[in-house]
Amino acid sequence: GTGSSILSALQDLFWLSKSKVEKQLQIISVLQWVLTFLIMGVACTLILMYILCTDCWAIAALYLAWLVFDWNTPKKGGRRSQWVRNWAIWRYFRDYFPIRLVKTHNLLTTRNYIFGYHPHGIMGLGAFCNFSTEATGVSQKFPGIRPYLATLAGNFRMPILRDYLMSGGICPVNRDSIDYILSKNGSGNAIIIVVGGAAESLNCTPGKNSVTLKNRKGFVKLALRHGADLVPVYSFGENEVYKQVIFDEGSWGRWVQKKFQKHIGFAPCIFHGRGLFSSNTWGLLPYPKPITTVVGEPITIPKIDNPSQKEVDFYHSIYVDSLIKLFDKYKSKFGLPEAEVLEVN
């Protein structure tokens, strides 16, 4: 009757409204992370300097005093917060793309690990969501394993940003920090290193599966020095969420990018995603493309205090082969043609 028709229409309107609200929450959650990635460090530094010049200077002075006292905390495992890692905002972040974490093997809590994450993408969105939050259930899938996502040490010199990053279990990607976690923090630690780094980000573009790995062997040497098992990780779809202007080798654009990379630690990319209000306009929001992160089989690594170059090369070759096998095994399952080949540079 008429009453049931009205009720049905109201139910449809309710669910449509709920769907729209959830979509907006997803957009907001991703936008706050993009802004954090791009400007939070600089913005917080400028705000702190401004406060020092106002009547509220004592607040900034107290924070700076705390900063001096707390300066080495990022190098000693940081200060993670399970409360922050479990924020609801990260679940909206996950669902925007969506992002998924796939476990292929169990990890022993009696061992330490170095995860090699590939590819970098523009912002490493899959790495952040999977290992610096609990949105995809990393602690449930790998019980007893504490993940530490390693990023540029310069981020931890920025006020407020450093504390925000540490709350998610993010640490500096330098030797002091990694040595501490793998030698003085017990077992069951997993450091996630985006091996290709800034150099790899310069070549990421939709439809391309390539990694910068041939001459990246420092993480293998660290694994040997600590006897930490190596775990290849590949994120299908990481390169699909942004479009980038790729400069040819030898061009002025690539020269500028490499200079920044060498002296500052990151390479400026000219990229775009979708707009805030429309997917048909350009903007800073990533495109909502699925990202599936597959954690491969751990490679058992012996503890060698001073590994030779021959030993480093040997285990590096095993790692490269394992990464290629992981890619080949899962590529067709996650939307790539069977003929797709992983390019290792």
PDB file of C-alpha atoms in Angstrom, residues 17-210:
ATOM      1  CA  SER A  17      22.438   9.548   3.085  1.00  0.00           C
ATOM      2  CA  LYS A  18      24.533   7.146   5.183  1.00  0.00           C
ATOM      3  CA  SER A  19      26.524   6.114   2.124  1.00  0.00           C
ATOM      4  CA  LYS A  20      27.241   9.744   1.247  1.00  0.00           C
ATOM      5  CA  VAL A  21      28.321  10.539   4.808  1.00  0.00           C
ATOM      6  CA  GLU A  22      30.713   7.569   4.842  1.00  0.00           C
ATOM      7  CA  LYS A  23      32.177   8.636   1.504  1.00  0.00           C
ATOM      8  CA  GLN A  24      32.792  12.151   2.810  1.00  0.00           C
ATOM      9  CA  LEU A  25      34.434  10.754   5.944  1.00  0.00           C
ATOM     10  CA  GLN A  26      36.702   8.642   3.739  1.00  0.00           C
ATOM     11  CA  ILE A  27      37.702  11.715   1.731  1.00  0.00           C
ATOM     12  CA  ILE A  28      38.382  13.732   4.904  1.00  0.00           C
ATOM     13  CA  SER A  29      40.493  10.938   6.397  1.00  0.00           C
ATOM     14  CA  VAL A  30      42.674  10.713   3.298  1.00  0.00           C
ATOM     15  CA  LEU A  31      42.907  14.488   2.920  1.00  0.00           C
ATOM     16  CA  GLN A  32      44.241  14.934   6.465  1.00  0.00           C
ATOM     17  CA  TRP A  33      46.976  12.380   5.792  1.00  0.00           C
ATOM     18  CA  VAL A  34      47.953  13.994   2.478  1.00  0.00           C
ATOM     19  CA  LEU A  35      48.211  17.389   4.185  1.00  0.00           C
ATOM     20  CA  THR A  36      50.192  15.805   7.022  1.00  0.00           C
ATOM     21  CA  PHE A  37      52.584  14.268   4.494  1.00  0.00           C
ATOM     22  CA  LEU A  38      53.042  17.486   2.544  1.00  0.00           C
ATOM     23  CA  ILE A  39      52.857  20.409   4.964  1.00  0.00           C
ATOM     24  CA  MET A  40      52.372  19.457   8.613  1.00  0.00           C
ATOM     25  CA  GLY A  41      56.072  19.583   9.526  1.00  0.00           C
ATOM     26  CA  VAL A  42      56.675  23.023   8.015  1.00  0.00           C
ATOM     27  CA  ALA A  43      53.329  24.376   9.249  1.00  0.00           C
ATOM     28  CA  CYS A  44      53.962  23.284  12.853  1.00  0.00           C
ATOM     29  CA  THR A  45      57.460  24.779  12.788  1.00  0.00           C
ATOM     30  CA  LEU A  46      56.130  28.144  11.588  1.00  0.00           C
ATOM     31  CA  ILE A  47      53.300  28.128  14.143  1.00  0.00           C
ATOM     32  CA  LEU A  48      55.747  27.357  16.946  1.00  0.00           C
ATOM     33  CA  MET A  49      57.983  30.242  15.859  1.00  0.00           C
ATOM     34  CA  TYR A  50      54.969  32.553  15.740  1.00  0.00           C
ATOM     35  CA  ILE A  51      53.836  31.556  19.248  1.00  0.00           C
ATOM     36  CA  LEU A  52      57.316  32.374  20.552  1.00  0.00           C
ATOM     37  CA  CYS A  53      56.694  35.958  19.437  1.00  0.00           C
ATOM     38  CA  THR A  54      53.335  36.264  21.228  1.00  0.00           C
ATOM     39  CA  ASP A  55      52.142  36.485  24.850  1.00  0.00           C
ATOM     40  CA  CYS A  56      51.848  32.691  24.800  1.00  0.00           C
ATOM     41  CA  TRP A  57      55.580  32.265  24.292  1.00  0.00           C
ATOM     42  CA  ALA A  58      55.885  30.196  27.474  1.00  0.00           C
ATOM     43  CA  ILE A  59      53.872  27.362  25.881  1.00  0.00           C
ATOM     44  CA  ALA A  60      56.238  27.182  22.919  1.00  0.00           C
ATOM     45  CA  ALA A  61      59.254  27.460  25.216  1.00  0.00           C
ATOM     46  CA  LEU A  62      58.037  24.536  27.330  1.00  0.00           C
ATOM     47  CA  TYR A  63      57.510  22.416  24.236  1.00  0.00           C
ATOM     48  CA  LEU A  64      60.989  23.271  22.933  1.00  0.00           C
ATOM     49  CA  ALA A  65      62.481  22.301  26.302  1.00  0.00           C
ATOM     50  CA  TRP A  66      60.603  19.010  26.096  1.00  0.00           C
ATOM     51  CA  LEU A  67      61.843  18.574  22.526  1.00  0.00           C
ATOM     52  CA  VAL A  68      65.471  18.850  23.658  1.00  0.00           C
ATOM     53  CA  PHE A  69      64.874  16.336  26.449  1.00  0.00           C
ATOM     54  CA  ASP A  70      63.015  13.949  24.112  1.00  0.00           C
ATOM     55  CA  TRP A  71      65.266  14.394  21.056  1.00  0.00           C
ATOM     56  CA  ASN A  72      66.655  10.833  20.942  1.00  0.00           C
ATOM     57  CA  THR A  73      63.374   9.002  21.539  1.00  0.00           C
ATOM     58  CA  PRO A  74      62.746   8.355  17.811  1.00  0.00           C
ATOM     59  CA  LYS A  75      66.104   6.548  17.660  1.00  0.00           C
ATOM     60  CA  LYS A  76      65.091   4.273  20.534  1.00  0.00           C
ATOM     61  CA  GLY A  77      61.940   2.715  19.188  1.00  0.00           C
ATOM     62  CA  GLY A  78      59.797   5.821  19.455  1.00  0.00           C
ATOM     63  CA  ARG A  79      56.592   6.130  21.450  1.00  0.00           C
ATOM     64  CA  ARG A  80      53.774   4.247  19.773  1.00  0.00           C
ATOM     65  CA  SER A  81      50.165   4.614  20.862  1.00  0.00           C
ATOM     66  CA  GLN A  82      47.703   1.768  20.337  1.00  0.00           C
ATOM     67  CA  TRP A  83      44.943   4.324  20.803  1.00  0.00           C
ATOM     68  CA  VAL A  84      46.165   6.379  17.830  1.00  0.00           C
ATOM     69  CA  ARG A  85      46.813   3.267  15.727  1.00  0.00           C
ATOM     70  CA  ASN A  86      43.191   2.209  16.306  1.00  0.00           C
ATOM     71  CA  TRP A  87      41.561   5.538  15.458  1.00  0.00           C
ATOM     72  CA  ALA A  88      38.341   5.103  13.433  1.00  0.00           C
ATOM     73  CA  ILE A  89      39.704   7.597  10.897  1.00  0.00           C
ATOM     74  CA  TRP A  90      42.153   4.964   9.662  1.00  0.00           C
ATOM     75  CA  ARG A  91      39.321   2.592   8.826  1.00  0.00           C
ATOM     76  CA  TYR A  92      37.767   5.301   6.646  1.00  0.00           C
ATOM     77  CA  PHE A  93      41.230   5.845   5.153  1.00  0.00           C
ATOM     78  CA  ARG A  94      41.424   2.116   4.344  1.00  0.00           C
ATOM     79  CA  ASP A  95      37.969   1.981   2.773  1.00  0.00           C
ATOM     80  CA  TYR A  96      38.564   4.980   0.490  1.00  0.00           C
ATOM     81  CA  PHE A  97      40.806   2.947  -1.848  1.00  0.00           C
ATOM     82  CA  PRO A  98      40.293   0.229  -0.397  1.00  0.00           C
ATOM     83  CA  ILE A  99      43.573  -1.076   1.095  1.00  0.00           C
ATOM     84  CA  ARG A 100      44.039  -4.735   1.972  1.00  0.00           C
ATOM     85  CA  LEU A 101      46.822  -6.670   3.724  1.00  0.00           C
ATOM     86  CA  VAL A 102      47.458 -10.257   2.605  1.00  0.00           C
ATOM     87  CA  LYS A 103      49.410 -12.677   4.799  1.00  0.00           C
ATOM     88  CA  THR A 104      51.088 -15.628   3.083  1.00  0.00           C
ATOM     89  CA  HIS A 105      53.223 -17.088   5.906  1.00  0.00           C
ATOM     90  CA  ASN A 106      53.414 -17.043   9.690  1.00  0.00           C
ATOM     91  CA  LEU A 107      56.161 -15.040  11.397  1.00  0.00           C
ATOM     92  CA  LEU A 108      57.898 -16.360  14.510  1.00  0.00           C
ATOM     93  CA  THR A 109      57.897 -14.026  17.508  1.00  0.00           C
ATOM     94  CA  THR A 110      61.356 -15.333  18.421  1.00  0.00           C
ATOM     95  CA  ARG A 111      62.872 -13.666  15.343  1.00  0.00           C
ATOM     96  CA  ASN A 112      63.304 -10.079  14.161  1.00  0.00           C
ATOM     97  CA  TYR A 113      62.497  -9.020  10.607  1.00  0.00           C
ATOM     98  CA  ILE A 114      63.232  -6.441   7.950  1.00  0.00           C
ATOM     99  CA  PHE A 115      60.352  -6.057   5.504  1.00  0.00           C
ATOM    100  CA  GLY A 116      61.334  -4.675   2.102  1.00  0.00           C
ATOM    101  CA  TYR A 117      58.320  -2.703   0.878  1.00  0.00           C
ATOM    102  CA  HIS A 118      57.854  -2.200  -2.885  1.00  0.00           C
ATOM    103  CA  PRO A 119      57.039  -0.003  -4.725  1.00  0.00           C
ATOM    104  CA  HIS A 120      57.376   3.404  -3.049  1.00  0.00           C
ATOM    105  CA  GLY A 121      54.626   5.153  -4.974  1.00  0.00           C
ATOM    106  CA  ILE A 122      54.230   8.891  -4.382  1.00  0.00           C
ATOM    107  CA  MET A 123      53.415   8.701  -0.664  1.00  0.00           C
ATOM    108  CA  GLY A 124      53.667   5.042   0.338  1.00  0.00           C
ATOM    109  CA  LEU A 125      49.969   4.974   1.236  1.00  0.00           C
ATOM    110  CA  GLY A 126      49.793   1.192   1.499  1.00  0.00           C
ATOM    111  CA  ALA A 127      52.844   1.053   3.749  1.00  0.00           C
ATOM    112  CA  PHE A 128      51.366   3.641   6.097  1.00  0.00           C
ATOM    113  CA  CYS A 129      47.873   2.170   6.322  1.00  0.00           C
ATOM    114  CA  ASN A 130      49.014  -1.438   6.748  1.00  0.00           C
ATOM    115  CA  PHE A 131      51.889  -1.000   9.187  1.00  0.00           C
ATOM    116  CA  SER A 132      51.344   2.321  11.030  1.00  0.00           C
ATOM    117  CA  THR A 133      47.673   1.738  11.809  1.00  0.00           C
ATOM    118  CA  GLU A 134      45.557  -1.252  12.749  1.00  0.00           C
ATOM    119  CA  ALA A 135      43.031  -0.596   9.974  1.00  0.00           C
ATOM    120  CA  THR A 136      43.938  -3.770   8.047  1.00  0.00           C
ATOM    121  CA  GLY A 137      44.544  -5.887  11.141  1.00  0.00           C
ATOM    122  CA  VAL A 138      48.325  -6.269  11.075  1.00  0.00           C
ATOM    123  CA  SER A 139      48.480  -7.200  14.786  1.00  0.00           C
ATOM    124  CA  GLN A 140      45.795  -9.853  14.334  1.00  0.00           C
ATOM    125  CA  LYS A 141      47.383 -11.310  11.217  1.00  0.00           C
ATOM    126  CA  PHE A 142      50.884 -11.310  12.716  1.00  0.00           C
ATOM    127  CA  PRO A 143      50.309 -11.740  16.476  1.00  0.00           C
ATOM    128  CA  GLY A 144      53.283 -10.830  18.630  1.00  0.00           C
ATOM    129  CA  ILE A 145      55.007  -8.848  15.849  1.00  0.00           C
ATOM    130  CA  ARG A 146      55.615  -5.100  16.372  1.00  0.00           C
ATOM    131  CA  PRO A 147      55.824  -3.261  13.025  1.00  0.00           C
ATOM    132  CA  TYR A 148      57.989  -0.137  12.683  1.00  0.00           C
ATOM    133  CA  LEU A 149      57.624   1.777   9.423  1.00  0.00           C
ATOM    134  CA  ALA A 150      60.909   3.571   8.676  1.00  0.00           C
ATOM    135  CA  THR A 151      60.833   7.005   7.042  1.00  0.00           C
ATOM    136  CA  LEU A 152      63.133  10.001   6.501  1.00  0.00           C
ATOM    137  CA  ALA A 153      65.016  10.990   9.646  1.00  0.00           C
ATOM    138  CA  GLY A 154      64.411  14.668   8.803  1.00  0.00           C
ATOM    139  CA  ASN A 155      60.716  14.247   9.644  1.00  0.00           C
ATOM    140  CA  PHE A 156      61.651  13.706  13.285  1.00  0.00           C
ATOM    141  CA  ARG A 157      63.295  17.125  13.508  1.00  0.00           C
ATOM    142  CA  MET A 158      59.916  18.756  12.900  1.00  0.00           C
ATOM    143  CA  PRO A 159      57.943  19.719  16.027  1.00  0.00           C
ATOM    144  CA  ILE A 160      54.577  18.037  16.587  1.00  0.00           C
ATOM    145  CA  LEU A 161      54.971  16.005  13.382  1.00  0.00           C
ATOM    146  CA  ARG A 162      57.621  13.859  15.074  1.00  0.00           C
ATOM    147  CA  ASP A 163      55.213  13.003  17.901  1.00  0.00           C
ATOM    148  CA  TYR A 164      52.384  12.265  15.488  1.00  0.00           C
ATOM    149  CA  LEU A 165      54.581   9.900  13.476  1.00  0.00           C
ATOM    150  CA  MET A 166      55.952   8.133  16.557  1.00  0.00           C
ATOM    151  CA  SER A 167      52.417   7.490  17.816  1.00  0.00           C
ATOM    152  CA  GLY A 168      51.881   5.257  14.794  1.00  0.00           C
ATOM    153  CA  GLY A 169      55.084   3.291  15.357  1.00  0.00           C
ATOM    154  CA  ILE A 170      57.046   5.147  12.664  1.00  0.00           C
ATOM    155  CA  CYS A 171      60.809   5.434  13.152  1.00  0.00           C
ATOM    156  CA  PRO A 172      63.753   7.116  11.361  1.00  0.00           C
ATOM    157  CA  VAL A 173      65.303   5.109   8.551  1.00  0.00           C
ATOM    158  CA  ASN A 174      68.847   5.418   9.860  1.00  0.00           C
ATOM    159  CA  ARG A 175      71.367   2.999  11.287  1.00  0.00           C
ATOM    160  CA  ASP A 176      71.075   4.134  14.926  1.00  0.00           C
ATOM    161  CA  SER A 177      67.320   3.593  15.007  1.00  0.00           C
ATOM    162  CA  ILE A 178      67.388   0.256  13.191  1.00  0.00           C
ATOM    163  CA  ASP A 179      70.320  -1.031  15.278  1.00  0.00           C
ATOM    164  CA  TYR A 180      68.445  -0.194  18.478  1.00  0.00           C
ATOM    165  CA  ILE A 181      65.203  -1.902  17.460  1.00  0.00           C
ATOM    166  CA  LEU A 182      66.943  -5.041  16.207  1.00  0.00           C
ATOM    167  CA  SER A 183      69.432  -5.407  19.055  1.00  0.00           C
ATOM    168  CA  LYS A 184      68.028  -3.763  22.201  1.00  0.00           C
ATOM    169  CA  ASN A 185      64.289  -4.164  21.860  1.00  0.00           C
ATOM    170  CA  GLY A 186      63.914  -7.919  22.182  1.00  0.00           C
ATOM    171  CA  SER A 187      62.449 -10.120  19.457  1.00  0.00           C
ATOM    172  CA  GLY A 188      59.264  -9.929  17.399  1.00  0.00           C
ATOM    173  CA  ASN A 189      60.195  -6.605  15.779  1.00  0.00           C
ATOM    174  CA  ALA A 190      59.582  -5.931  12.096  1.00  0.00           C
ATOM    175  CA  ILE A 191      61.129  -2.864  10.477  1.00  0.00           C
ATOM    176  CA  ILE A 192      59.443  -1.911   7.209  1.00  0.00           C
ATOM    177  CA  ILE A 193      61.862  -0.195   4.824  1.00  0.00           C
ATOM    178  CA  VAL A 194      60.614   1.273   1.548  1.00  0.00           C
ATOM    179  CA  VAL A 195      63.769   0.135  -0.215  1.00  0.00           C
ATOM    180  CA  GLY A 196      63.449   2.138  -3.428  1.00  0.00           C
ATOM    181  CA  GLY A 197      63.064   5.420  -1.567  1.00  0.00           C
ATOM    182  CA  ALA A 198      62.963   8.783  -3.303  1.00  0.00           C
ATOM    183  CA  ALA A 199      64.708   7.458  -6.416  1.00  0.00           C
ATOM    184  CA  GLU A 200      61.918   4.960  -6.998  1.00  0.00           C
ATOM    185  CA  SER A 201      59.192   7.552  -6.466  1.00  0.00           C
ATOM    186  CA  LEU A 202      60.460   9.456  -9.523  1.00  0.00           C
ATOM    187  CA  ASN A 203      59.461   6.582 -11.807  1.00  0.00           C
ATOM    188  CA  CYS A 204      56.124   5.566 -10.324  1.00  0.00           C
ATOM    189  CA  THR A 205      53.217   5.975 -12.684  1.00  0.00           C
ATOM    190  CA  PRO A 206      49.970   4.069 -13.348  1.00  0.00           C
ATOM    191  CA  GLY A 207      50.426   0.868 -15.305  1.00  0.00           C
ATOM    192  CA  LYS A 208      54.126   0.527 -14.425  1.00  0.00           C
ATOM    193  CA  ASN A 209      55.521  -2.109 -12.090  1.00  0.00           C
ATOM    194  CA  SER A 210      59.181  -1.349 -11.476  1.00  0.00           C
TER     195      SER A 210
END
